[in-house]
mmCIF file of C-alpha atoms in Angstrom:
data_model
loop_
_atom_site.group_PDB
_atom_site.id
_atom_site.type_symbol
_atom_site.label_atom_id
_atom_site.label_comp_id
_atom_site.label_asym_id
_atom_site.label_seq_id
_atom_site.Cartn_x
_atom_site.Cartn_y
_atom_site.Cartn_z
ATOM 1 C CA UNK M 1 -14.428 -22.026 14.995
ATOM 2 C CA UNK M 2 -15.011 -22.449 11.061
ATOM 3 C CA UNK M 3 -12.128 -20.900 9.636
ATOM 4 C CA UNK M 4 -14.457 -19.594 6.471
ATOM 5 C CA UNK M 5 -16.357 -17.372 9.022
ATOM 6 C CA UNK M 6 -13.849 -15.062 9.097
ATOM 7 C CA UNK M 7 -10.497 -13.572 7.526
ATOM 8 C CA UNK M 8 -11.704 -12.125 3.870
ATOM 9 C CA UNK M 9 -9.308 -9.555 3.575
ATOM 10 C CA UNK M 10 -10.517 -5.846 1.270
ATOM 11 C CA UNK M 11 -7.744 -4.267 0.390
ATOM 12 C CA UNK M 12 -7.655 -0.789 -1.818
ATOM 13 C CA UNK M 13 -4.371 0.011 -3.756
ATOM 14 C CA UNK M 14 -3.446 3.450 -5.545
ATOM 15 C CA UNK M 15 -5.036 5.817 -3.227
ATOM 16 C CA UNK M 16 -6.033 8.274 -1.933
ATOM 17 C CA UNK M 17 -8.256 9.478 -4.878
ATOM 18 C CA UNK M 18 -10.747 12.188 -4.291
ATOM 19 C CA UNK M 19 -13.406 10.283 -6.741
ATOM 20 C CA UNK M 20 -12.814 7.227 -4.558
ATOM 21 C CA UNK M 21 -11.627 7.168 -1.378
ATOM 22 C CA UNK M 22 -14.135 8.990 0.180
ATOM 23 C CA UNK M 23 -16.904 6.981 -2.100
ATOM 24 C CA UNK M 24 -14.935 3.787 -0.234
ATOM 25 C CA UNK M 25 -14.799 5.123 3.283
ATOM 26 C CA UNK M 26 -18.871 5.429 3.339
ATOM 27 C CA UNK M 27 -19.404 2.471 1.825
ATOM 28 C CA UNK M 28 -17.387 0.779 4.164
ATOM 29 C CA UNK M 29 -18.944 2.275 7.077
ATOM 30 C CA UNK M 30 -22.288 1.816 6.001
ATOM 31 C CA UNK M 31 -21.640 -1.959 5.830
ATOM 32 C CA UNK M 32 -19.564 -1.712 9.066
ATOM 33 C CA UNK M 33 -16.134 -3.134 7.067
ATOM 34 C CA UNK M 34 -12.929 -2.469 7.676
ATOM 35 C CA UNK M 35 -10.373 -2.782 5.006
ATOM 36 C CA UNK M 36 -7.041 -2.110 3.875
ATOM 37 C CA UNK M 37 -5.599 1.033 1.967
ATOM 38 C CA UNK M 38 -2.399 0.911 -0.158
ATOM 39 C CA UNK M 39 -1.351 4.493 -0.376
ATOM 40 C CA UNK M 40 0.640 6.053 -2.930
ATOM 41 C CA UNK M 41 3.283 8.861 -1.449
ATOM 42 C CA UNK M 42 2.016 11.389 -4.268
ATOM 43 C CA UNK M 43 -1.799 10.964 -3.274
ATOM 44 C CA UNK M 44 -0.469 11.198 0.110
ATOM 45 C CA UNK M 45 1.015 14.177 0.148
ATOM 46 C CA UNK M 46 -1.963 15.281 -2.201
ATOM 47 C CA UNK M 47 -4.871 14.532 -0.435
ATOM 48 C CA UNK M 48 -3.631 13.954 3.305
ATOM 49 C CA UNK M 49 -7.399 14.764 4.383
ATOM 50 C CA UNK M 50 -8.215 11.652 3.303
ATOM 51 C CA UNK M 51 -5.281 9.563 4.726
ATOM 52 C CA UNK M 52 -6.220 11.051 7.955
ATOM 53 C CA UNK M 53 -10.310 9.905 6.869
ATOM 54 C CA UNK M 54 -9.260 6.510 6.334
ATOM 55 C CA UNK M 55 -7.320 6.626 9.674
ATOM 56 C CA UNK M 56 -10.139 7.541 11.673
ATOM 57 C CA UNK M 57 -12.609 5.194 10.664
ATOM 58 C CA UNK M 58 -10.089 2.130 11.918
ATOM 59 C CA UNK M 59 -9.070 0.877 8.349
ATOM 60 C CA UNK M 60 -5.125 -0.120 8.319
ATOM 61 C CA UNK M 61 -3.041 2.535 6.617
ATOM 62 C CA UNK M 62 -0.446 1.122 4.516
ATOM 63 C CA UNK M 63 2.748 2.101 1.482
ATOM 64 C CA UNK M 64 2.184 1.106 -2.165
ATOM 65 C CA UNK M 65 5.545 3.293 -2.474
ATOM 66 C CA UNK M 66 5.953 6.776 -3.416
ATOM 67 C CA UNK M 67 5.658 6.793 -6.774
ATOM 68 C CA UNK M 68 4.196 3.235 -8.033
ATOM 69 C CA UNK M 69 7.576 2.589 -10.344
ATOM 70 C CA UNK M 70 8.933 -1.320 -11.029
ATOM 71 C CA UNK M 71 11.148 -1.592 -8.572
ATOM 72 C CA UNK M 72 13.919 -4.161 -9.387
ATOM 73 C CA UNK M 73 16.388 -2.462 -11.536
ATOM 74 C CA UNK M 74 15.666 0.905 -9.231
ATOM 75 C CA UNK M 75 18.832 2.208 -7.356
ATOM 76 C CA UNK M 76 19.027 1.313 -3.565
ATOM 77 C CA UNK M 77 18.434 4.680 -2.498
ATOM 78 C CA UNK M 78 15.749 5.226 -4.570
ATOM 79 C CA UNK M 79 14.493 2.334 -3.254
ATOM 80 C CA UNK M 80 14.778 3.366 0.148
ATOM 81 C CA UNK M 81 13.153 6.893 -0.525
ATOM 82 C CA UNK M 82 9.739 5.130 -2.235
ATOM 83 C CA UNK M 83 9.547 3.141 1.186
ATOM 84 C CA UNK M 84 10.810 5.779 3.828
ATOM 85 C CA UNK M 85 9.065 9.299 2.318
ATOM 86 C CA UNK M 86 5.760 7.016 1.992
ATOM 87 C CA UNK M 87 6.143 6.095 5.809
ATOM 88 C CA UNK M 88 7.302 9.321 6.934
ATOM 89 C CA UNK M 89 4.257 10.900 4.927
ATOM 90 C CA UNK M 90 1.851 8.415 6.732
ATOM 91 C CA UNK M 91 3.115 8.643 9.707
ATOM 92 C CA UNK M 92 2.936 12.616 10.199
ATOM 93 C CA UNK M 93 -0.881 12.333 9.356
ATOM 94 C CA UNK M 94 -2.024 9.078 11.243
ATOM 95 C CA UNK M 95 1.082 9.228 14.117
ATOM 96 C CA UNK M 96 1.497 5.435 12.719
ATOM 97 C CA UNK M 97 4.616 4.407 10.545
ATOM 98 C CA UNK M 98 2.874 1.511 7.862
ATOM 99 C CA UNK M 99 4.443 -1.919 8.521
ATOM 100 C CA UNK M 100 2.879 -2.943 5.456
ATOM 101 C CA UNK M 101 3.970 -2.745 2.559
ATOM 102 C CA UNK M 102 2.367 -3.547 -0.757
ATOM 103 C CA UNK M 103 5.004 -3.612 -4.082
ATOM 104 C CA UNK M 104 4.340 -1.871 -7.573
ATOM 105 C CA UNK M 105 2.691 -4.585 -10.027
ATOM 106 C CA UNK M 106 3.331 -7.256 -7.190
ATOM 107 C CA UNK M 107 6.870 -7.312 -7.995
ATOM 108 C CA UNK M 108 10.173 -6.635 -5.686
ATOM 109 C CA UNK M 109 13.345 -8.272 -5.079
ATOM 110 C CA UNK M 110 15.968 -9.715 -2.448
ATOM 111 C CA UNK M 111 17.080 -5.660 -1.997
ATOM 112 C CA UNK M 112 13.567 -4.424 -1.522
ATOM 113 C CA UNK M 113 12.536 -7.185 1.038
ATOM 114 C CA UNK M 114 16.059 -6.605 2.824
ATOM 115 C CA UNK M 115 14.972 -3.154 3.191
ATOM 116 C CA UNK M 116 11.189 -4.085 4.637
ATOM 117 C CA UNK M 117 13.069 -6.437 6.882
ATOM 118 C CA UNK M 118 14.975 -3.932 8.370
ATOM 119 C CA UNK M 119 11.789 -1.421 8.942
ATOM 120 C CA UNK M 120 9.959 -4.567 10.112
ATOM 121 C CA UNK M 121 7.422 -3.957 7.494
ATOM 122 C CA UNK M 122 5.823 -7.101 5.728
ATOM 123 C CA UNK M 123 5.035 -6.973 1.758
ATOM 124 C CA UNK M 124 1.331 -8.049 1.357
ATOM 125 C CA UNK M 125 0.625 -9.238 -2.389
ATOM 126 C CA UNK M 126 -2.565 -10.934 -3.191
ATOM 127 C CA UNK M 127 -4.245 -13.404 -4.163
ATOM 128 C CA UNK M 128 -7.543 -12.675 -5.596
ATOM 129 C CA UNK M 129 -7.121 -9.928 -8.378
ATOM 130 C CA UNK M 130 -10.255 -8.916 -10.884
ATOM 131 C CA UNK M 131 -7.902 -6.329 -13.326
ATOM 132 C CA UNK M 132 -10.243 -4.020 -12.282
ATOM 133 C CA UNK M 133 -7.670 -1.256 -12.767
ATOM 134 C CA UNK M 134 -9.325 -1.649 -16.468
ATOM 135 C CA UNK M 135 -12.623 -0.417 -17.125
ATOM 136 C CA UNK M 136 -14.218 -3.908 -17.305
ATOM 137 C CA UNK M 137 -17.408 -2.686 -15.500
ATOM 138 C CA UNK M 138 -18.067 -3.392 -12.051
ATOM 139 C CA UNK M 139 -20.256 -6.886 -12.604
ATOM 140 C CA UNK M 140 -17.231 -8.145 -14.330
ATOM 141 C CA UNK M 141 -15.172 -7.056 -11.409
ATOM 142 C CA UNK M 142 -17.368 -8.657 -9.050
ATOM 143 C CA UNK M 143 -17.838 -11.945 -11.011
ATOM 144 C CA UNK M 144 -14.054 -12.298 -11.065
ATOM 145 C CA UNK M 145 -13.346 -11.767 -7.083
ATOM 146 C CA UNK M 146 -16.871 -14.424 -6.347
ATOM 147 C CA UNK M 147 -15.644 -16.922 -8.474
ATOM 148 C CA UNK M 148 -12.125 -17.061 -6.102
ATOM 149 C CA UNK M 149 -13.615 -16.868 -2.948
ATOM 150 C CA UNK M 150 -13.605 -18.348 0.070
ATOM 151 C CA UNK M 151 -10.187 -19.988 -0.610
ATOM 152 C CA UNK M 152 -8.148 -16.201 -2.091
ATOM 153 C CA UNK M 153 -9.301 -13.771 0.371
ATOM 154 C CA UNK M 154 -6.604 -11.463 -0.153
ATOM 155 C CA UNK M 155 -8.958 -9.237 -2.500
ATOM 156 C CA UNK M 156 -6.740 -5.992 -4.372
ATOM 157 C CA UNK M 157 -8.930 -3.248 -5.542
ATOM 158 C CA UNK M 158 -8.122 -0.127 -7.244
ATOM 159 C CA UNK M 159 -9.034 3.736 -6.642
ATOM 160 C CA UNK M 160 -8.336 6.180 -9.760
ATOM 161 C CA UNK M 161 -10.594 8.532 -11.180
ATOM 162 C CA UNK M 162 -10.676 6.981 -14.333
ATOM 163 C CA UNK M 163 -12.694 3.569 -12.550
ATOM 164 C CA UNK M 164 -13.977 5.670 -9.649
ATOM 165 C CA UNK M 165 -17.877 4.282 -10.500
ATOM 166 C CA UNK M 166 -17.086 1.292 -11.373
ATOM 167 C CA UNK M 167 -14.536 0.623 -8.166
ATOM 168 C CA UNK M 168 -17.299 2.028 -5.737
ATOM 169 C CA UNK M 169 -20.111 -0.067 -7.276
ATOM 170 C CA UNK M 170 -18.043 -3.482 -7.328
ATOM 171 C CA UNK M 171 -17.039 -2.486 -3.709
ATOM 172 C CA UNK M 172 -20.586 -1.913 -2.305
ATOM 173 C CA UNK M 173 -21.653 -5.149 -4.360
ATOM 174 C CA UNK M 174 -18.618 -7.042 -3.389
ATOM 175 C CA UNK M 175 -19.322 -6.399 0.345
ATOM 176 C CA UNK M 176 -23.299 -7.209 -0.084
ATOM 177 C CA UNK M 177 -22.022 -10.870 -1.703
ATOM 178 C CA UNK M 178 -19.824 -11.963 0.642
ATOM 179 C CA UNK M 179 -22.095 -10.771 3.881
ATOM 180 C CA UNK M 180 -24.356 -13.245 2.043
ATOM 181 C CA UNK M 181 -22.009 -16.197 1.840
ATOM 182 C CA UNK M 182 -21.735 -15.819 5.750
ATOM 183 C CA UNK M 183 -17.906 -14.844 5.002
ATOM 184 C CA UNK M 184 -16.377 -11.959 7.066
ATOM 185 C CA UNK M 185 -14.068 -9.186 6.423
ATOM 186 C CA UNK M 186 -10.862 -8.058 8.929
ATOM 187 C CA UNK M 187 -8.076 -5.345 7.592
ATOM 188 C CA UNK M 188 -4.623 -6.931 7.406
ATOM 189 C CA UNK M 189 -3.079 -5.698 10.901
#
């Protein structure tokens, strides 16, 4: 087995956003992909609809914290309360607590991955990234994740209403690319 026929790796950070999430979900489903949503607690608890959506369609449910601050320098039960509310928010919706765990601007330290270790969570960071949480325009964002594939196949996205057509059209065009390449996509489990 080639190991560049499988394991490219879509993963959506900052969600769930009304403008994308459900943009992403049918875009994904139309190309038969299954990826990986970050969620924010505050969309969460926001827009639980759409956790539940994302749940449904067999995409891995995951925390990007409560409320997306910098974590080192936070106190240890603030800490905790970004990673445990997130979960507990998940988990009511989807009856599945994350073990994934995805930190604010990629950064954490020794007291944040003490606390995933005792959760058994995993941080996920990245490693192909296109800044697309600026509005560069989606062929920019797509040029930027091609040019890194196959050998980063971690690929972040973001969802936020202020990229929302320009994250669904680099999706969609993303997907389309890499299909052609003869690459495949599988949600981080």
């Amino acid at each position: 087995d080639d190991s560049t026929a499988h394991g490219i790796n879509l993963t959506f950070d900052d969600g769930p956003e009304p403008t994308t999430t459900e943009g992403l979900l049918e875009i994904l489903a139309e190309h038969k992909v299954k990826a990986t949503f970050f969620f924010i607690g505050e969309n969460v608890k926001r827009y639980p609809e759409l956790v539940l959506a994302a749940h449904k369609a067999g995409h891995t449910v995951a925390n990007h914290s409560l409320t997306h601050p910098f974590l080192p320098g936070q106190s240890l039960r603030r800490l905790e309360r970004e990673i445990d509310e997130t979960n507990r928010l998940i988990d009511e919706i989807t009856g599945h607590t994350p073990t994934l765990f995805r930190p604010p601007f990629g950064v954490m330290d020794a007291r944040v991955a003490a606390l995933l270790e005792a959760r058994r969570m995993s941080p996920v960071y990245w490693s192909n990234v296109a800044s697309d949480w600026l509005p560069i325009g989606a062929p920019a964002v797509v040029k930027r994740v091609l040019r890194r594939l196959p050998e980063d196949k971690l690929i972040v996205l973001h969802e936020g209403w202020s990229i929302a057509a320009q994250s669904l059209e680099a999706t969609a065009e993303i997907i389309r690319e890499v299909k052609k390449l003869g690459l495949k996509f599988e949600p981080i489990r």
